[in-house]
Short mmCIF file of C-alpha atoms and ligand atoms in Angstrom, two decimals:
data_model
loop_
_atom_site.label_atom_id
_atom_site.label_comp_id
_atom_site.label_asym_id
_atom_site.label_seq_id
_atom_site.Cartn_x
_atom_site.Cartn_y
_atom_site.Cartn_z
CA UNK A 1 123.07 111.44 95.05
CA UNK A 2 119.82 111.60 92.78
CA UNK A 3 116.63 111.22 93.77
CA UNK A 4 113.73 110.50 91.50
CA UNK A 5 110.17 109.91 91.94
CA UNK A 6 108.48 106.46 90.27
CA UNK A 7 105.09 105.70 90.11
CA UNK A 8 104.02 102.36 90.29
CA UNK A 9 101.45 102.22 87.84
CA UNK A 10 98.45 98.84 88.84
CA UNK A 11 98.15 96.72 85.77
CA UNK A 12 94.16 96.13 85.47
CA UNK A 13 93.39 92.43 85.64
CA UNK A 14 91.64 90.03 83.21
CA UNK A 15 88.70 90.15 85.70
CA UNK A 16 88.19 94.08 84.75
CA UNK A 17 84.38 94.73 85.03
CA UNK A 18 81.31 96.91 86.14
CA UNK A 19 80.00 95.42 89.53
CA UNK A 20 78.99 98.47 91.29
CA UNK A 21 80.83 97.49 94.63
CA UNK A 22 81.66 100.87 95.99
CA UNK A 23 78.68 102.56 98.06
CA UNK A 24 80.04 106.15 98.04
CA UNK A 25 81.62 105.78 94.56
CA UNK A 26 79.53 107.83 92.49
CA UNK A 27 80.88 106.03 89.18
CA UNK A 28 81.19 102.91 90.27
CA UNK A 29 77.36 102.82 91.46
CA UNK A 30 76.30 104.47 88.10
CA UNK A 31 78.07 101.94 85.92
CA UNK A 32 77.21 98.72 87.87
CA UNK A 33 76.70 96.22 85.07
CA UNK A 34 77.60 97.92 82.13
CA UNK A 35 80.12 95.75 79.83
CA UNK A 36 83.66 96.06 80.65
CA UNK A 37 86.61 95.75 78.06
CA UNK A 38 89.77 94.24 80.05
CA UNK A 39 91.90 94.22 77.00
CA UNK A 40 91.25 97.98 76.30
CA UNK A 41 91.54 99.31 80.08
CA UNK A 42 94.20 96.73 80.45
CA UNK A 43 95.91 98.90 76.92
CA UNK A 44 94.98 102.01 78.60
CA UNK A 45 96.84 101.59 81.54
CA UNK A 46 99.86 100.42 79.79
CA UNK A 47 100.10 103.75 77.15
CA UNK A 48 99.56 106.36 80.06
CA UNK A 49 102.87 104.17 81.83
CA UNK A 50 104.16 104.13 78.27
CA UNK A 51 103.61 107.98 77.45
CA UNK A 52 105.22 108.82 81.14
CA UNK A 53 108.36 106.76 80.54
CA UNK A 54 108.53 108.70 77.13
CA UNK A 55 108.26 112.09 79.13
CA UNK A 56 111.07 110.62 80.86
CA UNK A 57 109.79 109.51 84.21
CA UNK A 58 110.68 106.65 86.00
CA UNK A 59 108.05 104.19 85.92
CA UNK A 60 107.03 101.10 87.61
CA UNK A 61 104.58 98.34 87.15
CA UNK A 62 102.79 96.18 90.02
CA UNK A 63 101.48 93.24 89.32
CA UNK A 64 97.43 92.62 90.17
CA UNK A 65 95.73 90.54 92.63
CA UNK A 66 94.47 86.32 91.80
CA UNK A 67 90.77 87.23 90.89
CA UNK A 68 88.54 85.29 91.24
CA UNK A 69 89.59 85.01 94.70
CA UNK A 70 89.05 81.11 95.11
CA UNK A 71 90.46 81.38 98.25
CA UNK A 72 88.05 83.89 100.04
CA UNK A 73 84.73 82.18 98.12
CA UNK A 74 86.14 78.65 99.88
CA UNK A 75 86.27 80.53 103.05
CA UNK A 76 82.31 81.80 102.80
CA UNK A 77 81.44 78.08 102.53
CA UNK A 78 81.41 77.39 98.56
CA UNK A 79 82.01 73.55 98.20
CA UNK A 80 83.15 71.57 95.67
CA UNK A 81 85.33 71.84 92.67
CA UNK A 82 86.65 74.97 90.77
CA UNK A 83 84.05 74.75 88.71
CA UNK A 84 81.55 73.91 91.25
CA UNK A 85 82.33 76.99 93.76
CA UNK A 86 81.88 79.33 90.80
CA UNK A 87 78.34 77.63 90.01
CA UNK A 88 77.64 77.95 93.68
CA UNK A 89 78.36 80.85 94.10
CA UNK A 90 76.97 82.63 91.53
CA UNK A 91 73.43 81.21 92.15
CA UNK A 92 73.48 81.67 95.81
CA UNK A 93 75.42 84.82 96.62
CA UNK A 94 76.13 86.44 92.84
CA UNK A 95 77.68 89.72 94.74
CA UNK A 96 79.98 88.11 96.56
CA UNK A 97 80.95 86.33 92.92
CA UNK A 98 81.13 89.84 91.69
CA UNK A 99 83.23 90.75 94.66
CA UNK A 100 85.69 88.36 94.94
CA UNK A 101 86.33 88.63 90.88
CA UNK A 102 86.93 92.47 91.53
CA UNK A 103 90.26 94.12 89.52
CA UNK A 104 90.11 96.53 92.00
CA UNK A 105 93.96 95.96 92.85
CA UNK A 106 94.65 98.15 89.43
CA UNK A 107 94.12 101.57 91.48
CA UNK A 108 97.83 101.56 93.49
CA UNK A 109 96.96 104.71 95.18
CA UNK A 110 95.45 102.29 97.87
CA UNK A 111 97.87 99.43 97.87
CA UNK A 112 99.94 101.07 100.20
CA UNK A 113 101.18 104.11 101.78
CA UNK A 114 105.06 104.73 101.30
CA UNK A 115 107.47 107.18 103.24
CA UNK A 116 110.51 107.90 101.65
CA UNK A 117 113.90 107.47 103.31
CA UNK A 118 114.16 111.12 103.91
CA UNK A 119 111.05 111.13 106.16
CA UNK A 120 111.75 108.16 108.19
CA UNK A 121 113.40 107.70 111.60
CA UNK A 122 116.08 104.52 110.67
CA UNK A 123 116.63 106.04 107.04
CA UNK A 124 114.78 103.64 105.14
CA UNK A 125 111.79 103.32 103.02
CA UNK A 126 108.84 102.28 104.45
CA UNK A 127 105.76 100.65 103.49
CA UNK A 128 102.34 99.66 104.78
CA UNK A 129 99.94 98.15 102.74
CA UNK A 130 95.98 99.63 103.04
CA UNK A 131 93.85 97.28 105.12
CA UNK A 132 90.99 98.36 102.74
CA UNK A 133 88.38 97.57 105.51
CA UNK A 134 85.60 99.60 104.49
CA UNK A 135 84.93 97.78 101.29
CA UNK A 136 84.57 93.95 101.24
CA UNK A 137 86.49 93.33 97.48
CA UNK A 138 88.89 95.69 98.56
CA UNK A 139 89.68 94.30 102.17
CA UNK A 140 90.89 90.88 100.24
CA UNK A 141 93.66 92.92 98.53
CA UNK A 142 96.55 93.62 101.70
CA UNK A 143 97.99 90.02 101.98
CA UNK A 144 98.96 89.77 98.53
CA UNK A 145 99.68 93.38 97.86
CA UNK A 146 102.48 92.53 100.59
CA UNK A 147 104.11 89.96 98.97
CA UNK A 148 104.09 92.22 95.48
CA UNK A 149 105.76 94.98 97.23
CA UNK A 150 108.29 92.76 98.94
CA UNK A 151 108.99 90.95 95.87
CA UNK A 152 109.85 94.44 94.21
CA UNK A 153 111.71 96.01 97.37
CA UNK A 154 113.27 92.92 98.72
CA UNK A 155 116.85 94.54 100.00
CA UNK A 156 116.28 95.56 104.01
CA UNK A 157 119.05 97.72 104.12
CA UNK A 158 116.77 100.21 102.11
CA UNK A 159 113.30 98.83 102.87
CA UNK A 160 111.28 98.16 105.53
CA UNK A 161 107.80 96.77 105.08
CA UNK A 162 105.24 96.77 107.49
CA UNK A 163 102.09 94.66 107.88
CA UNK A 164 98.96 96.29 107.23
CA UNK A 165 96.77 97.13 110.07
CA UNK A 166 93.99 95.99 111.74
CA UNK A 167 91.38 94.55 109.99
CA UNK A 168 88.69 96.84 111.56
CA UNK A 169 86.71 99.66 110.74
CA UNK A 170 88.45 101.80 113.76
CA UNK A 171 91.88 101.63 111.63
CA UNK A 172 90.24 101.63 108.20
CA UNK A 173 93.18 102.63 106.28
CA UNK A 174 92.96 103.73 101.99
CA UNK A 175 96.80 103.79 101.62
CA UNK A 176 98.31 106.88 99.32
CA UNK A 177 94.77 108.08 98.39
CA UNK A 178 95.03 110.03 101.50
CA UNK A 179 98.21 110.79 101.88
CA UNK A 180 100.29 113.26 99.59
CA UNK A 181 103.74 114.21 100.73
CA UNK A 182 105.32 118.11 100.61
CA UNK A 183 109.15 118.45 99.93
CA UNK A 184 111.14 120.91 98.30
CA UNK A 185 112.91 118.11 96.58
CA UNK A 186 112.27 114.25 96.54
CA UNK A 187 115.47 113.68 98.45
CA UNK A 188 114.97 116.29 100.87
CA UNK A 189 113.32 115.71 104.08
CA UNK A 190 109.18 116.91 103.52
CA UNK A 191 106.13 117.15 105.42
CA UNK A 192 103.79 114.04 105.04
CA UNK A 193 99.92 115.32 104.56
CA UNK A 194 97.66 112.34 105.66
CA UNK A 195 93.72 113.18 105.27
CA UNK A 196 91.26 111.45 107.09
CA UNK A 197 87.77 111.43 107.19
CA UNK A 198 86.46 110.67 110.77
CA UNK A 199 87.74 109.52 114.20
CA UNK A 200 86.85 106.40 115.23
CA UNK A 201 87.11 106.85 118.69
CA UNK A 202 85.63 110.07 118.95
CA UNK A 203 82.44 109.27 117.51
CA UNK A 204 80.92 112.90 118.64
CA UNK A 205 84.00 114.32 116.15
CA UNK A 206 82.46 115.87 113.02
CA UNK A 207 82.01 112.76 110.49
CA UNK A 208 80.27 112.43 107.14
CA UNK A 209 76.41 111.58 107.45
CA UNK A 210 75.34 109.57 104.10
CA UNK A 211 78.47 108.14 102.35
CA UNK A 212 81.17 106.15 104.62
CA UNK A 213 84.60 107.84 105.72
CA UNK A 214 87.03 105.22 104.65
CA UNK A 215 89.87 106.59 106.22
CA UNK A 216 90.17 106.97 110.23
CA UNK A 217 92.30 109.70 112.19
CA UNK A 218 93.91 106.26 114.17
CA UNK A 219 94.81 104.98 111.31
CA UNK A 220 96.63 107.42 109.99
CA UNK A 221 98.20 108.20 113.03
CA UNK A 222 99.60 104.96 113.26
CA UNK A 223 101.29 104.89 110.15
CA UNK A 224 103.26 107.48 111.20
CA UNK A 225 104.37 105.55 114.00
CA UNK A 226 105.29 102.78 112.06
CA UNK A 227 107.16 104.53 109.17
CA UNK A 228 109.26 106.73 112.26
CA UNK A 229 107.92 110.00 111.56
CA UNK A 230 108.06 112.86 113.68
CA UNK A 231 105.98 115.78 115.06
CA UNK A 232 107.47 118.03 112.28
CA UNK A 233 107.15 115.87 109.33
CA UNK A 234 103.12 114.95 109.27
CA UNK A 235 100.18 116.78 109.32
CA UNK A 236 96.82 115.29 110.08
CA UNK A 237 93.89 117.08 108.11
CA UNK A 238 90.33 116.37 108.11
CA UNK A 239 88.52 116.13 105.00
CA UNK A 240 85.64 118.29 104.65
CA UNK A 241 82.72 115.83 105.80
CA UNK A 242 80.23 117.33 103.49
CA UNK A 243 82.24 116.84 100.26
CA UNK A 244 82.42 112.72 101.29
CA UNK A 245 78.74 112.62 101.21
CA UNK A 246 79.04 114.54 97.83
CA UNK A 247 80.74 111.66 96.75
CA UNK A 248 84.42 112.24 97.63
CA UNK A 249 85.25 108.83 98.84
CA UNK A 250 89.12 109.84 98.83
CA UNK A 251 90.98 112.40 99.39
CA UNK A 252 92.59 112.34 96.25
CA UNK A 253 89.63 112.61 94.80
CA UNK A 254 90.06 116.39 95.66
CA UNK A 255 93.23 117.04 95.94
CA UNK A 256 96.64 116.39 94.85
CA UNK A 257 100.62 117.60 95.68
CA UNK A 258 103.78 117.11 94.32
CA UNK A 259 107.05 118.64 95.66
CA UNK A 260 105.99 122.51 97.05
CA UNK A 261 102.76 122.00 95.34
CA UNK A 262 99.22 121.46 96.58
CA UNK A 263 96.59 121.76 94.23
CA UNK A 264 93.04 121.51 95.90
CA UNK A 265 89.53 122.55 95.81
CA UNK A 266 88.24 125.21 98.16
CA UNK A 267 85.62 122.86 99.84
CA UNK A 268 88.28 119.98 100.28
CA UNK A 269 89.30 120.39 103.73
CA UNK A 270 87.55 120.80 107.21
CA UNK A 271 89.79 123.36 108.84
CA UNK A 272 91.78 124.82 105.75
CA UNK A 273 93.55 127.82 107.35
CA UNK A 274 94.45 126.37 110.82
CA UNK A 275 96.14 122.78 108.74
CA UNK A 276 97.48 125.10 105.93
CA UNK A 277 99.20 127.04 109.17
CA UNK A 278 100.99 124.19 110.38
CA UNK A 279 102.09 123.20 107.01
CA UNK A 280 103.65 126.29 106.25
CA UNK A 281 105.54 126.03 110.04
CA UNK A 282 106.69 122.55 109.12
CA UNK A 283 107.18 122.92 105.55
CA UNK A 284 109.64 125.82 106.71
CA UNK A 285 110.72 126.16 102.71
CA UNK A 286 109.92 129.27 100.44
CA UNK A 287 108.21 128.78 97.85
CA UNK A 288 105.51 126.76 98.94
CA UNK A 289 102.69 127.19 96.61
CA UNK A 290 98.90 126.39 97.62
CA UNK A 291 96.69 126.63 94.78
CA UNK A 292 92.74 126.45 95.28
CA UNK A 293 90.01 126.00 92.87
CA UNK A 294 87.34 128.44 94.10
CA UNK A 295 83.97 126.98 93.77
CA UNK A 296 82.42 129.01 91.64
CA UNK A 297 84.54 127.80 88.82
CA UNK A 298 84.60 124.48 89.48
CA UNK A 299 81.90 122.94 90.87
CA UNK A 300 82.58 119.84 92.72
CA UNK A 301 80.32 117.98 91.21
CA UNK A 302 82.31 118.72 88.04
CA UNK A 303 85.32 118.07 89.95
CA UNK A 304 83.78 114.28 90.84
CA UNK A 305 82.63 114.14 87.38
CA UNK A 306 85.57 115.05 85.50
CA UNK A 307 88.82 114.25 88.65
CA UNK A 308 90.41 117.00 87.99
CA UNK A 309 91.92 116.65 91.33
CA UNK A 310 92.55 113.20 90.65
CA UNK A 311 95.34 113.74 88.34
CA UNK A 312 98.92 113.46 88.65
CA UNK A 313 101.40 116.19 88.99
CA UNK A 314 104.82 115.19 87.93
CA UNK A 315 108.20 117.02 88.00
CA UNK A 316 109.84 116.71 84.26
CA UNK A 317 113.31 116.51 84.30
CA UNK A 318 113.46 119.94 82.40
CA UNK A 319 112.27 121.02 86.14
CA UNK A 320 108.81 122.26 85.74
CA UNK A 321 105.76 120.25 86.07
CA UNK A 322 103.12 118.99 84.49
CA UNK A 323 99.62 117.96 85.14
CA UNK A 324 98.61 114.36 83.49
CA UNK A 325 94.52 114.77 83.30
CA UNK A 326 91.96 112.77 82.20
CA UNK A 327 90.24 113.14 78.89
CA UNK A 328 87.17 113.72 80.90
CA UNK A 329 88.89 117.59 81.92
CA UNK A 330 88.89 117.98 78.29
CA UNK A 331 85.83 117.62 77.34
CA UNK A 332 84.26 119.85 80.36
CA UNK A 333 84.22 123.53 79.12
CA UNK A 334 84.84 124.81 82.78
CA UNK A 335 87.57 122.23 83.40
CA UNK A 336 89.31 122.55 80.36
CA UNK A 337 89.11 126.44 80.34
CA UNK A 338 90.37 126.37 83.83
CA UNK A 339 93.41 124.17 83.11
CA UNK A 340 94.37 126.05 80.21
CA UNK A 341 94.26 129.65 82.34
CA UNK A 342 96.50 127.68 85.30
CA UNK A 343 99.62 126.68 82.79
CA UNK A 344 99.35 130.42 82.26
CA UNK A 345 99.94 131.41 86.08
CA UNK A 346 102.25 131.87 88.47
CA UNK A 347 102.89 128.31 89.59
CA UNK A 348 105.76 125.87 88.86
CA UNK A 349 102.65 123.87 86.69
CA UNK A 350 103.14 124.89 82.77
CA UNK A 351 101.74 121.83 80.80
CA UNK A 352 98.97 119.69 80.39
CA UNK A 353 98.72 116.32 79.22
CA UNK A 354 95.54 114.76 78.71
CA UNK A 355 94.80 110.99 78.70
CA UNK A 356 92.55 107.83 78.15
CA UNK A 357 91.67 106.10 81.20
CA UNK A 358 88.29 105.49 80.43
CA UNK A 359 87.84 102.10 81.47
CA UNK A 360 88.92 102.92 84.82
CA UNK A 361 87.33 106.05 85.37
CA UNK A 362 84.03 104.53 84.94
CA UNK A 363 84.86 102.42 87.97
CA UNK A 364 85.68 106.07 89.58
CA UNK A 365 89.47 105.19 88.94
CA UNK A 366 91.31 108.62 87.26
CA UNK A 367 95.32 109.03 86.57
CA UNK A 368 96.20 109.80 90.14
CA UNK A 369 94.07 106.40 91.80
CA UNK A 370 96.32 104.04 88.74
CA UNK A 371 99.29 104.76 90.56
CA UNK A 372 101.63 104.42 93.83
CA UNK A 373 104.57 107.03 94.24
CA UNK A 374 107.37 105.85 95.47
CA UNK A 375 110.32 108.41 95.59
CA UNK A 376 113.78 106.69 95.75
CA UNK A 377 117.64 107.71 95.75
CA UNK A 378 119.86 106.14 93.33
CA UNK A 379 120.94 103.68 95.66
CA UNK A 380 117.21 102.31 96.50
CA UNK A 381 116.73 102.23 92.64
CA UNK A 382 119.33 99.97 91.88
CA UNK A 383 118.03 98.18 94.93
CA UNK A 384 114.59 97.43 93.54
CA UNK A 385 113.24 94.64 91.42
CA UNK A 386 114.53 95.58 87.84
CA UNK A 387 111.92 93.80 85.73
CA UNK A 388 108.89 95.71 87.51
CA UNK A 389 110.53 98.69 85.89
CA UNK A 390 109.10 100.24 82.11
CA UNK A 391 111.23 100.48 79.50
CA UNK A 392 110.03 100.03 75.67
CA UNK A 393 110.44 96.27 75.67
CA UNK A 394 108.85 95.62 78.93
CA UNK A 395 105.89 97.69 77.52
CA UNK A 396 105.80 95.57 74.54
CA UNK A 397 106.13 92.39 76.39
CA UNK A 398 102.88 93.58 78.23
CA UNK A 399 100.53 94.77 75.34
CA UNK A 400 101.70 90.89 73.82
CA UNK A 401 100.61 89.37 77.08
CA UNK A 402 97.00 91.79 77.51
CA UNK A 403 96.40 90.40 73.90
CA UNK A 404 97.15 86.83 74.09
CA UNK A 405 95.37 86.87 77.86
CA UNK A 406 92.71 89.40 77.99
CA UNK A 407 89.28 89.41 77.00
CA UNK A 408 87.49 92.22 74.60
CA UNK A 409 84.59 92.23 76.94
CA UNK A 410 83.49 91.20 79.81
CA UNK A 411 79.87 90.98 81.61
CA UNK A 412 78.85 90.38 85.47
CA UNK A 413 77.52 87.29 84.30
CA UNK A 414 80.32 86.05 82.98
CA UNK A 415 82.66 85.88 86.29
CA UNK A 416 81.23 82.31 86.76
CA UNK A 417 82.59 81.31 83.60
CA UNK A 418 85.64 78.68 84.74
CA UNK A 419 87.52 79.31 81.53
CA UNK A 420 87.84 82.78 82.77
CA UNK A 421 89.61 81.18 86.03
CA UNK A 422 92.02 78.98 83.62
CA UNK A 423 92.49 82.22 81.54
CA UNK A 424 93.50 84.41 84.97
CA UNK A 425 96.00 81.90 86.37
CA UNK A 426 97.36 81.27 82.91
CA UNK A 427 98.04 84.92 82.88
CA UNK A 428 99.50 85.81 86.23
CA UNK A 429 101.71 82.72 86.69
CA UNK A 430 103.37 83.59 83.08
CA UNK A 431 102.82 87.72 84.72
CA UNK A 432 105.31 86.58 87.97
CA UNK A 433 107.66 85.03 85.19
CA UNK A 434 107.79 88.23 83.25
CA UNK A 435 108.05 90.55 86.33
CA UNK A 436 110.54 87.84 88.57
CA UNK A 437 107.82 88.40 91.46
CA UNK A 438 108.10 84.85 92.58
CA UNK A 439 105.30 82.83 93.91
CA UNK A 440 103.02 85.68 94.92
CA UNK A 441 99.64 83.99 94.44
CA UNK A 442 97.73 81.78 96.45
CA UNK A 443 97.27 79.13 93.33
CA UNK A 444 101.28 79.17 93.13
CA UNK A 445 101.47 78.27 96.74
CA UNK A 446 99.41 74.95 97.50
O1 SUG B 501 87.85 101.78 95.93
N1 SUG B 501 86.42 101.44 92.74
C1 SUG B 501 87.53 101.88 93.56
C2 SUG B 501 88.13 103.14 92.99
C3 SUG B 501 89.38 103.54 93.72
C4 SUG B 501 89.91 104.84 93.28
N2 SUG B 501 91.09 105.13 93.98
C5 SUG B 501 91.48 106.35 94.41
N3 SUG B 501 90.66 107.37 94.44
N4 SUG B 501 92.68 106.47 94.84
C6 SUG B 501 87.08 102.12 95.01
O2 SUG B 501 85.98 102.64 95.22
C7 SUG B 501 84.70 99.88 92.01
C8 SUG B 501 84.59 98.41 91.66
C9 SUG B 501 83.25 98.04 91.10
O3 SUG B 501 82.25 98.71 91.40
O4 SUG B 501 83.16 97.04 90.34
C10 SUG B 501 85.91 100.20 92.90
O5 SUG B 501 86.34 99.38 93.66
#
């Protein structure tokens, strides 16, 4: 049997702007109502898919969420019309507008977290969407982030979806952005690493002090319960409280893994050498390679600035990997000098490829937050929604679509505009014709 990893890359919405939503988020905050281009991070997205499928990756594409959210903005009261919420809405409450208009849905890493079939108790792949709790425009995303997934993994002989948790702070869950999994290879059984930043019911635990911990100990816990894993396939690790209030709002923000790899910054973790100990027991594998970025050559500032832990490290099917960066790593002298001397080392990582996801990182959105990993056996590939998978005319279809669909830019004050609402729908009901998602959106259902 074969086993492959594909990452679900988020396609970025026509709703794409600069709202400054995420307290914590040290780009998001700084960019808050800057002009946004939807058409070009809407492109962006697409090549970096586009250039992995050409590196010959499997790659996937999930569809994004019905912004603006009419939905949610009838639920907080707003009468009237379409047209009329909008107006309402954007003279009496403009940030919950700005909220509920949100493309946030584009960064995958928190749709869900996923445990391949090699991890789990019943032999199936499971998935949990992230309740997003700690973020308002982000806690709208679960329902319909459900449906997606189901529509894509629909056969229950392979997959078994869960629904998300709680909606409460005590089981705030961020989906993959804390979770990385270990495994000598993707169809062997690995050891699931799920970061968290607090414990909710343990408030005397050590917690950050100025930025939020999205991600609870309980929560993470109890996706391990639900996806049927066992004492020796997860680790629970805390992040390092003070590098949250730095502005490390995830853990992949910091860190990143891929097969008997973790790449990670030496301030990323609470209790490094006990949780690297267990690994290593669990793991049980040689080699296991655990490669940390001292300090003094990367910063992390520099590391939040640039997300050089937020990049992805993918397996090439000539069998070593590569590390897909964002242009940002290139233009910082100690970044780029320290990626270049890395290739050069020891370490199953021998190439770097840099790329343009501006648009998203300015919403604090690098390579590794665009996209959910799924890993998958032949078997649960041929089981999964065909159309939501690139090839070079699905990639073509979707630059035609961004262009007919998307706007070149995009302001805060334009959310209210009710052409962009006709323009949205338009777009995602001919999106779920394109993809065969079905009626995933609340306008398709009433
Ligand atoms: O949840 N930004 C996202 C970025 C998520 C990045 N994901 C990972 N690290 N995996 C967030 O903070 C900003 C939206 C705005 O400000 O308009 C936002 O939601």
């Amino acid at each position: 049997m074969k086993h492959f990893e594909v990452n679900f890359d988020g396609l970025v919405g026509p709703t794409h702007n600069y709202a400054g939503l995420s307290f914590g988020n040290v780009a998001s905050l700084s960019n808050a109502n800057n002009p946004s281009s939807p058409r070009q991070a809407a492109k962006q997205g697409l090549k970096k898919m586009k250039a992995l499928h050409d590196m010959g990756m499997k790659q996937g594409v999930l569809a994004p969420q019905e912004r603006p959210d009419m939905l949610t903005l009838r639920r907080l009261g707003f009468t009237g019309s379409d047209a009329q919420v909008l107006a309402k809405a954007s003279q009496q409450a403009p940030h919950l507008l700005a909220a509920c208009c949100s493309a946030s849905s584009m960064w995958t890493a928190n749709a869900a977290t996923v445990s391949p079939s090699a991890d789990t108790a019943d032999g199936r792949v499971h998935f949990t969407p992230a309740n997003l709790t700690n973020k308002f425009h982000r806690s709208l995303e679960p329902v319909v982030t459900g449906r997606i997934l189901n529509a894509i993994f629909a056969n229950e002989r392979h997959f078994k979806h869960h629904q998300h948790l709680p909606d409460n702070e005590h089981f705030g869950d961020e989906g993959a952005a804390n979770h990385t999994r270990l495994c000598s290879q993707y169809g062997h059984s690995g050891v699931e690493l799920f970061a968290y930043g607090r414990q909710a019911f343990n408030p005397a635990a050590p917690a950050p002090k100025k930025f939020p911990a999205r991600q609870t100990l309980e929560a993470s816990q109890a996706i391990a319960r639900l996806h049927g894993l066992n004492e020796d396939t997860a680790v629970f690790m805390q992040q390092n409280p003070a590098v949250i209030d730095a502005g490390v709002f995830h853990n992949d923000v910091i860190s990143v893994g891929n097969q008997n790899v973790l790449f990670y910054h030496q301030d990323a973790f609470a209790n490094t050498e006990r949780d690297f100990a267990e690994i290593r027991r669990k793991f049980a594998d040689e080699p296991l390679y655990f490669i940390e970025v001292p300090r003094n050559q990367v910063s992390i500032s520099e590391a939040i600035k640039t997300y050089l832990f937020n990049t992805q490290i993918i397996t090439l099917p000539a069998g070593h990997m590569a590390i897909i960066a964002p242009t940002e790593c290139q233009e910082s002298a100690p970044v780029s000098r320290y990626l270049a001397e890395l290739v050069e080392q020891n370490t199953p990582i021998k190439e770097v490829r840099y790329m343009d996801v501006k648009e998203s990182m300015r919403n604090g959105g690098g390579p590794a937050c665009l996209r959910l990993r799924v890993a998958l056996n032949d078997q649960e590939l041929a089981a999964t929604n065909p159309n939501c998978l690139l090839d070079d005319a699905l990639f073509n279809t979707l630059n035609h679509w961004v262009d007919k669909h998307y706007r070149e830019q995009l302001q805060v004050a334009d959310l209210a505009d009710p052409a962009l609402l006709q323009e949205s729908r338009q777009a995602l009901d001919e999106l779920t014709q394109i993809l065969q998602l079905g009626s995933v959106y609340p306008f398709q259902r009433n």
